[in-house]
Coordinates of C-alpha atoms in Angstrom, one line a residue:
M226 CA 23.9 -20.3 11.8
A227 CA 27.9 -19.5 12.5
F228 CA 28.1 -16.2 10.0
H229 CA 27.1 -13.9 12.9
T230 CA 30.6 -14.7 14.3
L231 CA 32.3 -13.6 11.1
L232 CA 29.7 -10.6 11.3
D233 CA 30.8 -9.8 15.1
Q234 CA 34.4 -9.8 13.7
V235 CA 34.2 -7.0 11.4
G236 CA 31.3 -5.5 13.0
G237 CA 27.5 -6.0 13.6
L238 CA 26.2 -2.4 13.3
G239 CA 29.2 -0.1 12.1
R240 CA 29.2 3.1 10.0
F241 CA 28.9 0.5 6.9
Q242 CA 25.8 -0.8 8.4
L243 CA 24.1 2.4 9.1
L244 CA 25.3 3.9 5.2
Q245 CA 23.4 0.9 4.3
V246 CA 20.3 1.3 6.4
A247 CA 20.3 4.9 5.4
F248 CA 19.9 3.9 1.8
L249 CA 17.6 1.3 2.2
C250 CA 15.2 3.8 4.4
L251 CA 15.8 6.3 1.2
T252 CA 14.7 3.5 -0.9
C253 CA 11.7 2.4 1.4
F254 CA 11.0 6.4 1.6
L255 CA 10.4 7.2 -2.2
V256 CA 8.9 3.8 -3.2
C257 CA 6.3 3.0 -0.6
P258 CA 3.9 6.0 -1.5
H259 CA 3.6 4.1 -4.7
I260 CA 1.6 1.8 -2.9
L261 CA -0.9 4.5 -2.1
L262 CA -1.0 7.0 -5.0
E263 CA -4.2 5.5 -6.0
N264 CA -5.8 7.6 -2.9
F265 CA -5.7 10.8 -4.9
T266 CA -4.6 9.7 -8.4
A267 CA -7.7 7.8 -8.8
A268 CA -10.2 9.7 -6.1
A269 CA -13.8 10.2 -7.1
P270 CA -14.6 14.2 -7.4
V271 CA -18.2 14.9 -6.7
H272 CA -20.0 15.0 -10.2
R273 CA -23.2 15.2 -11.8
C274 CA -25.3 14.7 -15.3
W275 CA -23.4 17.2 -17.9
V276 CA -26.7 19.6 -18.2
P277 CA -26.9 21.1 -22.4
A278 CA -28.7 24.2 -21.8
L279 CA -26.0 24.7 -18.4
D280 CA -23.0 23.3 -19.1
N281 CA -22.9 24.5 -22.7
R282 CA -21.9 28.0 -22.6
T283 CA -21.5 28.7 -25.9
G284 CA -25.0 27.0 -27.1
L285 CA -26.9 28.6 -23.9
L286 CA -25.4 32.4 -24.6
A287 CA -26.2 31.4 -28.2
G288 CA -30.1 31.2 -27.5
N289 CA -31.0 27.3 -27.2
L290 CA -32.3 27.7 -24.2
T291 CA -34.3 30.5 -25.2
G292 CA -36.9 28.1 -26.8
H293 CA -37.6 26.1 -23.3
L294 CA -38.0 29.5 -21.7
A295 CA -40.3 31.2 -24.3
G296 CA -42.4 27.9 -24.3
H297 CA -42.9 27.7 -20.7
L298 CA -43.0 31.1 -20.4
A299 CA -46.0 31.2 -23.5
G300 CA -47.6 28.4 -20.9
L301 CA -47.3 30.9 -18.2
L302 CA -49.6 33.5 -20.4
A303 CA -52.2 30.5 -21.2
G304 CA -52.5 30.0 -17.7
N305 CA -50.9 26.5 -17.6
L306 CA -48.4 27.7 -14.8
T307 CA -49.4 29.8 -11.9
G308 CA -48.5 33.2 -11.9
N309 CA -45.7 32.6 -8.9
L310 CA -43.2 31.3 -11.6
T311 CA -44.0 34.6 -13.2
G312 CA -40.6 36.4 -10.8
H313 CA -38.8 33.0 -11.5
L314 CA -39.1 33.1 -15.3
A315 CA -38.5 36.8 -15.9
G316 CA -35.2 36.6 -13.8
L317 CA -34.2 33.6 -16.2
L318 CA -34.9 35.8 -18.9
A319 CA -32.9 38.9 -18.0
G320 CA -29.9 36.9 -16.9
L321 CA -29.9 35.4 -20.3
L322 CA -30.5 38.7 -21.9
A323 CA -27.9 40.0 -20.2
G324 CA -25.5 37.7 -21.0
N325 CA -24.3 37.0 -17.5
L326 CA -24.6 33.5 -16.3
T327 CA -25.0 34.2 -13.1
G328 CA -24.9 31.4 -9.5
H329 CA -28.9 32.3 -9.2
L330 CA -29.5 31.3 -12.7
A331 CA -27.2 28.1 -12.5
G332 CA -28.7 26.7 -9.3
H333 CA -32.4 27.0 -11.1
L334 CA -31.2 25.6 -13.7
L335 CA -29.2 22.3 -11.7
R336 CA -32.5 22.1 -9.9
V337 CA -35.0 21.4 -12.7
S338 CA -32.4 19.4 -14.4
V339 CA -31.0 16.9 -12.1
P340 CA -32.9 15.0 -8.9
L341 CA -32.0 15.3 -5.6
D342 CA -30.7 12.0 -3.2
S343 CA -32.0 11.0 -0.5
D344 CA -29.5 13.6 1.4
R345 CA -30.8 16.5 -0.5
R346 CA -27.6 16.6 -3.1
L347 CA -27.8 17.0 -6.5
E348 CA -27.8 13.1 -8.0
G349 CA -24.2 12.1 -9.3
C350 CA -25.7 9.2 -12.0
R351 CA -29.2 10.5 -12.8
R352 CA -30.8 13.2 -15.0
F353 CA -34.4 14.3 -15.8
R354 CA -35.3 13.6 -19.5
H355 CA -37.0 16.9 -19.2
P356 CA -36.5 20.1 -17.1
Q357 CA -39.4 20.4 -14.0
W358 CA -39.8 23.6 -14.5
Q359 CA -42.6 23.2 -11.7
L360 CA -39.9 22.8 -9.2
L361 CA -39.1 26.6 -9.1
H362 CA -42.4 26.7 -7.5
P363 CA -42.0 27.9 -4.3
N364 CA -45.4 26.1 -2.7
G365 CA -43.9 23.4 -3.8
T366 CA -47.1 22.6 -6.2
G367 CA -46.8 20.7 -9.5
T368 CA -46.0 17.3 -10.4
N369 CA -43.4 15.6 -7.8
A370 CA -39.7 15.3 -8.6
S371 CA -39.9 11.5 -7.8
E372 CA -42.6 11.1 -10.5
A373 CA -40.6 12.7 -13.5
A374 CA -38.8 10.6 -15.8
T375 CA -35.0 10.3 -15.6
E376 CA -32.6 8.8 -17.7
P377 CA -28.4 8.0 -17.2
C378 CA -25.9 10.6 -17.9
A379 CA -25.9 10.5 -21.8
D380 CA -23.8 13.2 -22.4
G381 CA -21.6 12.6 -19.4
W382 CA -20.3 14.0 -16.5
V383 CA -19.4 17.8 -14.6
Y384 CA -17.0 17.3 -11.8
D385 CA -15.9 19.2 -9.2
P386 CA -12.4 20.6 -9.5
S387 CA -12.3 22.2 -5.6
T388 CA -10.7 19.0 -4.3
F389 CA -9.3 17.3 -7.3
S390 CA -8.3 19.6 -10.5
S391 CA -8.0 16.2 -12.5
T392 CA -7.8 12.1 -11.4
I393 CA -8.2 9.4 -13.5
V394 CA -11.9 8.8 -12.6
T395 CA -12.5 12.6 -14.5
Q396 CA -9.6 11.5 -17.4
W397 CA -12.1 7.8 -18.4
D398 CA -15.3 8.9 -16.5
L399 CA -14.7 6.1 -13.7
V400 CA -18.3 6.5 -12.4
C401 CA -21.9 5.4 -12.0
E402 CA -22.0 2.2 -13.8
A403 CA -18.1 2.3 -14.5
E404 CA -17.3 3.0 -11.1
T405 CA -16.1 -0.5 -10.4
L406 CA -12.9 0.2 -12.7
R407 CA -12.1 2.1 -9.8
S408 CA -10.9 -1.1 -7.9
M409 CA -9.8 -3.0 -11.1
A410 CA -7.4 0.1 -11.3
K411 CA -6.2 -0.6 -8.2
F412 CA -6.6 -4.4 -8.1
S413 CA -4.4 -4.0 -10.6
F414 CA -1.8 -2.9 -8.4
M415 CA -2.0 -5.4 -6.4
A416 CA -2.5 -8.3 -8.7
G417 CA 1.4 -7.2 -9.6
M418 CA 2.5 -7.2 -6.3
L419 CA 1.3 -10.7 -6.0
V420 CA 3.5 -12.1 -8.6
G421 CA 6.4 -10.0 -8.1
G422 CA 6.8 -11.4 -4.7
A423 CA 7.2 -15.2 -5.4
V424 CA 9.4 -14.1 -8.6
F425 CA 11.9 -11.6 -7.5
G426 CA 11.7 -13.6 -4.0
H427 CA 13.3 -17.0 -6.1
L428 CA 15.5 -14.4 -8.8
S429 CA 17.0 -13.0 -5.3
D430 CA 17.7 -16.4 -4.2
R431 CA 19.2 -17.1 -7.4
F432 CA 21.2 -13.8 -8.5
G433 CA 21.6 -11.7 -5.7
R434 CA 19.8 -9.1 -3.4
R435 CA 21.8 -6.1 -4.6
L436 CA 21.0 -7.1 -8.4
I437 CA 17.0 -7.5 -8.6
L438 CA 16.4 -4.6 -6.1
R439 CA 18.6 -2.3 -9.0
W440 CA 16.8 -3.4 -11.8
C441 CA 13.6 -3.0 -9.8
S442 CA 14.2 0.3 -9.2
L443 CA 14.6 1.2 -12.7
A444 CA 11.6 -0.8 -14.4
L445 CA 9.6 0.6 -11.6
A446 CA 10.7 4.5 -12.6
I447 CA 10.2 3.6 -16.0
A448 CA 6.7 1.8 -15.6
E449 CA 5.5 4.6 -12.9
T450 CA 6.6 7.4 -15.3
G451 CA 4.7 5.9 -18.4
A452 CA 1.5 5.3 -16.4
A453 CA 1.5 9.2 -16.1
F454 CA 1.1 9.6 -20.0
A455 CA -1.3 6.9 -20.4
P456 CA -3.7 7.2 -23.3
L457 CA -6.2 4.5 -22.2
L458 CA -7.3 2.8 -18.7
A459 CA -6.6 -0.7 -19.8
V460 CA -2.5 0.9 -20.7
Y461 CA -2.8 2.3 -17.4
C462 CA -3.6 -0.4 -15.5
A463 CA -1.0 -2.3 -17.2
L464 CA 2.0 -0.1 -16.5
R465 CA 0.3 -0.4 -12.9
C466 CA 0.5 -3.6 -12.9
L467 CA 4.6 -3.9 -13.5
A468 CA 5.0 -0.9 -11.3
G469 CA 3.4 -3.2 -8.6
F470 CA 5.5 -6.9 -9.8
C471 CA 8.6 -4.4 -9.6
I472 CA 7.8 -2.8 -6.4
M473 CA 8.2 -6.2 -4.3
G474 CA 11.5 -6.7 -5.9
V475 CA 12.6 -3.2 -4.4
L476 CA 10.8 -3.7 -1.1
N477 CA 11.3 -7.4 -0.2
N478 CA 15.7 -6.8 -1.1
S479 CA 16.0 -3.9 1.2
S480 CA 14.4 -5.7 4.3
V481 CA 16.2 -9.1 3.8
L482 CA 19.5 -7.0 2.7
I483 CA 19.3 -4.9 6.7
M484 CA 18.7 -8.4 8.2
E485 CA 21.6 -10.3 6.8
W486 CA 24.2 -7.6 7.5
T487 CA 22.8 -6.4 10.8
A488 CA 24.0 -7.9 14.1
L489 CA 21.4 -9.8 15.7
R490 CA 20.3 -7.8 18.3
F491 CA 19.4 -4.8 15.9
Q492 CA 18.1 -7.1 13.2
A493 CA 14.5 -6.2 14.7
L494 CA 15.5 -2.1 14.8
G495 CA 16.6 -2.2 11.4
V496 CA 13.5 -4.0 10.1
T497 CA 11.7 -1.2 12.5
T498 CA 13.6 1.8 11.1
T499 CA 12.7 0.4 7.2
I500 CA 8.9 0.6 8.2
G501 CA 9.4 4.2 9.9
A502 CA 10.8 5.4 6.4
A503 CA 8.1 4.2 4.6
S504 CA 5.6 6.0 6.9
V505 CA 7.5 9.4 7.3
G506 CA 6.8 8.8 3.2
Q507 CA 2.8 8.3 3.5
L508 CA 3.1 10.9 5.6
L509 CA 4.4 13.3 3.2
L510 CA 2.3 11.4 0.5
G511 CA -0.2 14.0 1.8
A512 CA 1.2 17.0 2.2
V513 CA 2.4 16.7 -1.1
A514 CA -0.9 15.3 -3.0
F515 CA -2.7 18.6 -1.1
A516 CA 0.0 20.9 -2.7
V517 CA -0.3 19.0 -6.4
R518 CA -4.0 18.3 -7.2
D519 CA -2.9 17.2 -10.6
W520 CA -2.9 13.1 -10.9
Q521 CA -0.4 13.3 -13.8
T522 CA 2.6 15.8 -11.6
L523 CA 1.7 13.8 -8.8
Q524 CA 2.6 10.6 -10.6
L525 CA 5.8 12.3 -11.9
V526 CA 6.7 13.9 -8.4
Y527 CA 7.2 10.3 -7.2
S528 CA 8.3 8.8 -10.4
L529 CA 11.3 10.6 -11.5
P530 CA 13.3 10.4 -8.4
L531 CA 13.2 6.9 -9.0
F532 CA 16.0 7.3 -11.6
V533 CA 18.3 8.8 -9.4
L534 CA 17.9 5.8 -7.0
F535 CA 18.4 3.4 -9.5
L536 CA 21.4 5.2 -10.4
S537 CA 22.9 5.8 -6.8
S538 CA 22.4 1.8 -5.7
R539 CA 25.6 1.0 -7.7
W540 CA 27.5 1.8 -4.2
L541 CA 25.1 -0.5 -2.4
A542 CA 26.6 -4.0 -1.2
E543 CA 25.6 -7.2 -1.5
S544 CA 25.0 -9.4 1.2
A545 CA 28.2 -11.4 2.2
R546 CA 26.0 -13.9 3.5
W547 CA 24.1 -14.6 0.5
L548 CA 27.2 -15.0 -1.4
I549 CA 28.4 -17.7 0.9
T550 CA 25.4 -19.6 0.8
A551 CA 25.6 -19.0 -2.8
N552 CA 29.0 -21.1 -2.8
R553 CA 30.5 -17.6 -3.7
P554 CA 33.0 -17.7 -0.7
E555 CA 35.5 -15.2 -2.6
E556 CA 33.4 -12.0 -3.3
G557 CA 31.4 -12.6 0.4
L558 CA 34.9 -12.5 2.0
R559 CA 35.4 -9.2 -0.3
E560 CA 32.3 -7.4 1.1
L561 CA 32.7 -8.4 4.7
R562 CA 36.7 -7.0 4.4
K563 CA 34.9 -4.1 3.1
A564 CA 32.5 -3.7 5.9
A565 CA 35.5 -4.7 8.4
R566 CA 37.5 -1.5 6.6
M567 CA 34.4 1.0 7.1
N568 CA 33.8 -0.3 10.4
G569 CA 37.1 0.6 12.1
R570 CA 38.4 -2.9 12.1
K571 CA 40.8 -3.3 9.4
E572 CA 42.7 -5.5 10.9
A573 CA 39.9 -7.7 12.1
G574 CA 39.4 -7.7 8.2
D575 CA 43.0 -8.6 7.1
A576 CA 43.1 -11.6 9.5
L577 CA 39.5 -12.6 8.1
T578 CA 40.9 -15.4 5.9
M579 CA 39.4 -17.8 3.2
E580 CA 40.5 -20.9 5.4
V581 CA 38.8 -18.5 8.8
L582 CA 35.8 -18.6 6.5
R583 CA 35.6 -22.2 5.1
A584 CA 36.5 -23.5 9.0
T585 CA 33.5 -21.3 10.3
M586 CA 31.1 -22.0 7.7
Q587 CA 31.9 -25.6 6.7
E588 CA 28.4 -26.5 7.1
E589 CA 26.7 -24.0 5.0
L590 CA 29.6 -24.1 2.1
E591 CA 29.2 -28.0 2.0
A592 CA 24.9 -27.4 1.9
A593 CA 25.8 -24.7 -0.6
Q594 CA 27.1 -27.3 -3.4
T595 CA 23.4 -28.1 -4.1
K596 CA 21.4 -25.1 -4.5
P597 CA 17.4 -26.3 -3.0
P598 CA 15.1 -26.6 -5.2
V599 CA 11.7 -24.3 -3.8
S600 CA 10.1 -27.6 -3.7
D601 CA 12.1 -27.9 -0.4
L602 CA 10.4 -25.8 1.3
F603 CA 7.4 -27.5 1.5
R604 CA 9.4 -31.1 1.8
T605 CA 10.5 -31.0 5.2
P606 CA 7.6 -30.7 8.0
N607 CA 9.1 -28.0 10.2
M608 CA 9.7 -25.7 7.2
R609 CA 6.2 -26.6 5.4
A610 CA 4.5 -25.7 8.7
R611 CA 6.1 -22.3 8.9
I612 CA 5.9 -21.4 5.5
C613 CA 2.0 -22.3 5.8
L614 CA 1.4 -20.6 9.2
L615 CA 3.1 -17.3 7.5
S616 CA 1.5 -17.1 4.9
C617 CA -2.0 -17.4 6.6
V618 CA -1.0 -14.6 8.9
R619 CA 0.2 -12.6 6.5
F620 CA -2.9 -12.4 4.1
A621 CA -5.0 -11.8 6.9
N622 CA -2.5 -8.7 8.5
F623 CA -2.4 -7.3 5.0
M624 CA -6.0 -7.3 4.0
P625 CA -7.7 -5.1 6.9
F626 CA -4.4 -2.8 6.5
F627 CA -4.9 -2.0 2.8
G628 CA -8.5 -2.2 3.3
L629 CA -8.1 0.8 5.5
S630 CA -5.1 2.8 3.7
L631 CA -6.8 2.3 -0.2
H632 CA -10.5 3.8 0.8
L633 CA -10.1 6.9 2.2
Q634 CA -12.9 8.1 0.9
H635 CA -15.4 5.4 2.4
L636 CA -14.2 6.7 5.9
G637 CA -14.0 10.8 5.3
S638 CA -14.3 13.2 2.9
N639 CA -10.8 15.0 4.0
V640 CA -8.6 12.6 2.1
F641 CA -5.4 14.4 2.8
L642 CA -6.0 14.7 6.4
F643 CA -6.7 11.0 6.9
Q644 CA -3.2 10.5 4.5
G645 CA -1.9 12.3 7.2
L646 CA -2.9 11.1 10.3
F647 CA -2.3 7.9 9.0
G648 CA 1.2 8.6 8.1
A649 CA 1.9 10.2 12.0
I650 CA 0.2 7.1 13.7
T651 CA 2.4 4.5 12.0
L652 CA 5.8 5.8 13.6
P653 CA 4.9 5.5 17.0
A654 CA 3.1 2.2 16.4
N655 CA 6.1 1.0 14.9
Y656 CA 8.3 1.6 18.1
A657 CA 5.3 -0.1 20.0
G658 CA 5.5 -2.8 18.3
L659 CA 9.3 -3.3 18.5
L660 CA 8.8 -2.4 22.4
A661 CA 6.3 -5.2 22.6
M662 CA 8.2 -7.6 20.7
S663 CA 11.5 -6.9 23.0
R664 CA 9.0 -7.4 26.2
L665 CA 6.3 -9.8 25.0
G666 CA 8.0 -12.0 22.1
R667 CA 6.7 -12.1 18.7
R668 CA 3.8 -14.1 18.9
P669 CA 2.0 -12.3 21.8
S670 CA 3.0 -9.1 20.4
Q671 CA 1.0 -9.8 17.0
A672 CA -1.6 -11.6 18.6
L673 CA -2.5 -8.3 20.9
F674 CA -2.2 -5.7 18.1
L675 CA -4.7 -8.1 16.0
V676 CA -7.4 -8.1 18.4
L677 CA -7.4 -4.4 19.3
L678 CA -6.9 -4.0 15.0
G679 CA -10.1 -6.3 14.8
S680 CA -12.3 -4.2 17.4
A681 CA -11.3 -0.8 15.8
I682 CA -12.6 -2.0 13.0
L683 CA -16.1 -3.0 14.1
A684 CA -16.4 0.0 16.3
I685 CA -15.9 1.8 12.7
T686 CA -18.5 0.0 11.1
F687 CA -21.7 1.0 13.5
V688 CA -20.7 4.9 14.1
P689 CA -22.4 7.0 11.7
R690 CA -20.9 8.7 9.3
D691 CA -21.9 12.2 10.8
M692 CA -19.6 11.3 13.7
Q693 CA -16.4 12.0 11.8
T694 CA -14.0 13.1 15.0
L695 CA -14.9 9.2 16.5
R696 CA -14.6 7.7 12.7
V697 CA -11.1 9.8 12.2
A698 CA -10.3 8.5 15.5
L699 CA -10.9 4.7 15.5
S700 CA -9.7 4.9 11.8
T701 CA -6.3 6.1 12.8
L702 CA -6.0 3.8 15.6
G703 CA -6.6 1.0 13.6
V704 CA -4.4 1.9 11.1
G705 CA -1.6 2.6 13.7
F706 CA -2.5 -1.8 15.1
S707 CA -2.5 -3.1 12.2
S708 CA 0.9 -1.4 11.0
A709 CA 2.5 -2.6 14.3
A710 CA 1.3 -6.1 13.8
I711 CA 2.9 -6.0 10.1
M712 CA 6.2 -4.7 11.3
C713 CA 6.5 -8.0 14.0
S714 CA 4.8 -10.4 10.8
L715 CA 8.0 -9.2 8.9
A716 CA 10.3 -9.5 11.4
H717 CA 8.9 -12.3 13.0
G718 CA 9.0 -14.4 9.4
N719 CA 12.4 -13.0 8.6
E720 CA 13.7 -14.7 11.7
L721 CA 11.9 -17.9 11.0
I722 CA 13.5 -18.4 7.7
P723 CA 16.8 -19.8 6.6
T724 CA 19.2 -17.6 4.7
V725 CA 20.0 -19.9 1.9
V726 CA 16.2 -19.9 0.9
R727 CA 15.2 -16.3 2.7
A728 CA 14.3 -14.0 -0.3
T729 CA 12.4 -16.9 -1.8
A730 CA 10.3 -17.9 1.3
S731 CA 9.6 -14.2 1.9
G732 CA 8.6 -13.9 -1.3
I733 CA 6.0 -17.0 -1.5
V734 CA 5.0 -15.0 2.3
A735 CA 4.8 -11.8 0.4
M736 CA 2.6 -13.4 -2.2
A737 CA 0.0 -14.7 0.5
G738 CA -0.2 -11.4 1.7
N739 CA -0.6 -9.5 -1.7
I740 CA -3.3 -11.8 -2.1
G741 CA -4.8 -10.4 1.2
A742 CA -4.0 -6.8 -0.4
A743 CA -5.5 -7.2 -3.7
V744 CA -8.9 -8.5 -2.3
A745 CA -8.9 -5.5 0.0
P746 CA -10.2 -2.8 -3.0
L747 CA -12.5 -6.2 -4.9
L748 CA -14.3 -6.7 -1.2
M749 CA -15.7 -2.7 -1.5
I750 CA -17.9 -4.0 -4.6
L751 CA -19.6 -5.4 -1.9
A752 CA -20.4 -2.2 -0.6
A753 CA -23.1 -2.2 -3.4
Y754 CA -25.2 -4.4 -1.2
S755 CA -24.4 -3.5 2.4
P756 CA -22.4 -0.8 3.2
H757 CA -21.3 -2.7 6.0
L758 CA -20.4 -5.9 4.6
P759 CA -16.5 -4.8 3.7
W760 CA -15.2 -3.8 7.2
I761 CA -17.0 -6.9 9.1
L762 CA -15.2 -8.8 6.8
Y763 CA -12.3 -6.3 7.7
A764 CA -12.4 -7.4 11.3
V765 CA -13.1 -10.8 10.7
S766 CA -9.9 -11.3 8.9
S767 CA -8.1 -9.8 11.9
F768 CA -9.2 -12.1 14.4
V769 CA -8.3 -15.2 13.1
P770 CA -4.4 -14.8 12.7
S771 CA -4.4 -13.8 16.0
L772 CA -4.9 -17.3 16.9
V773 CA -2.7 -18.6 13.9
V774 CA 0.5 -16.5 15.2
L775 CA 0.0 -18.4 18.3
L776 CA 1.1 -21.7 16.3
L777 CA 4.4 -20.4 14.9
P778 CA 7.9 -20.1 17.1
E779 CA 9.1 -18.2 19.1
T780 CA 12.3 -16.5 18.0
R781 CA 12.7 -13.7 20.4
N782 CA 16.8 -14.2 21.2
R783 CA 17.2 -16.9 18.7
P784 CA 19.7 -16.6 16.2
L785 CA 18.7 -16.5 12.8
P786 CA 19.2 -20.0 10.4
D787 CA 21.1 -20.5 7.8
S788 CA 20.0 -23.7 6.3
I789 CA 16.8 -25.9 6.2
Q790 CA 18.8 -28.4 8.4
D791 CA 18.9 -25.7 11.0
V792 CA 15.3 -24.9 11.0
E793 CA 14.6 -29.3 11.2
K794 CA 16.8 -29.4 13.7
E795 CA 15.0 -27.1 16.2
R796 CA 12.7 -29.5 18.6
K797 CA 10.1 -27.6 21.1
G798 CA 12.0 -29.7 24.0
S799 CA 15.7 -28.8 23.5
R800 CA 14.8 -25.0 23.0
K801 CA 16.0 -24.4 26.2
A802 CA 19.5 -26.4 26.0
E803 CA 20.2 -25.3 22.4
E804 CA 20.1 -21.6 24.2
Q805 CA 22.2 -22.4 27.0
D806 CA 25.1 -23.8 24.5
A807 CA 24.8 -21.0 22.2
F808 CA 27.8 -18.8 22.9
I809 CA 26.2 -15.9 21.1
K810 CA 25.6 -13.3 23.5
V811 CA 22.5 -11.0 22.7
T812 CA 20.3 -8.5 24.2
Q813 CA 16.5 -8.2 24.6
F814 CA 16.3 -7.2 21.0

């Protein structure tokens, strides 16, 4: 744990760190909205079956409807229908002969062609086999609509363009029998995140944080830009899966670089800052989606800036801590001297020689001679317990968060308002999490926020849909509690994992969290059996980790471990003595 002595010499929070944090915050600001993009690109507009007599305007004006009307008019003249329909049919014929498909005429054609659901709205997945003209009778006589034969939407659907001009739902008709494909499209991105967290975590420990972050940002830009032009749903899902795969390489390395370049007392603050930047990106996503209603244009608006991000990342510094533990001390020394110059401590940087570095980090350099395999994470008891417990907590943290964030249409009708409120609440929530960690500690803070999150989700479950204001308030509070819990979990996890395997272990823990994120949209399929069941499961997954997190060690005011041996040396009975022996002065953060 000797690196922080070198970092104190060159400056633990100076101009160098501020520029690093600023760039990584910009990275999170641009990248994180891609996780929630399908709230708008995959939104399902109000829809109904295609009605040939109404929606085929050319055929209608050419007289294709005349036969229907003429037949019913003949029935009227023969006395088969009541005389009260005369006015309706006469109005329909007058509108047809005048060539004007008025709203009055369209309303009548919809009424006789599409049945109503239990809420007295047009059915979205069924239509009458034959027009039910008797439904136009003002006294409601004639055949009951519920007895009339219906059929699926054999000719396609008509979508309401008032909210979204186009989405992947309208492009590939992901409604009715194909509605589950919407969840699969969201699942493909989460599945990519699931695999990418583990793969790029290992690659980051092997090849460096900066290199993996740069190339993942380029691959993400290519995949997301290509998704806007996908000709088939399968191609779109594959590209989104690749995007999810790469996004973890960007986000994980962003937080790791901040942790490894920042002084101990500012590490939690640095992680909170990047999460705050992601929250601002989430907040602006609602505003941008409100202005851009076409899904392909919205996809490009968020994809093209990633190419600029890739080109700008060449000035990002590699982690000196990682370079030293990876047995590349010369490069690590060069990065430390660069940080000293930018922080106005050039003399301290010049005084920092290879002999000083080797003497300070002798134990870490000896451990770096043999690169620990991934199996070492589970070979020693303390490390194994930490990985398993962190994975459990992260899985249960991510499931309710993405359950709320990815299903805005299940919470209310105004998805733009929800997105804006969810982004706005995470800013004070992250500050509340930071404050709670500094006052209560890492473990009690997570437990508190998780219990509050589960309570908010349970309350949402039993609030009627017509009480929109209360649902909006509870949903917003739930996202705030969830965001605070995740921020505490990220900071706690990075403080528990040693430098030599930090990215690999973070990738494994992130993989567990991404399993929870991937399960979240799949649970919505259970809403077909009970609309409350998915939300009850989200609530249960919030209560369970509030107990599990208490089994992890507290890390407030503790220096970061650099090797697995550092983790194994920690014993509950010797914590107090180690804190007294530590010569590093820390603050409450």
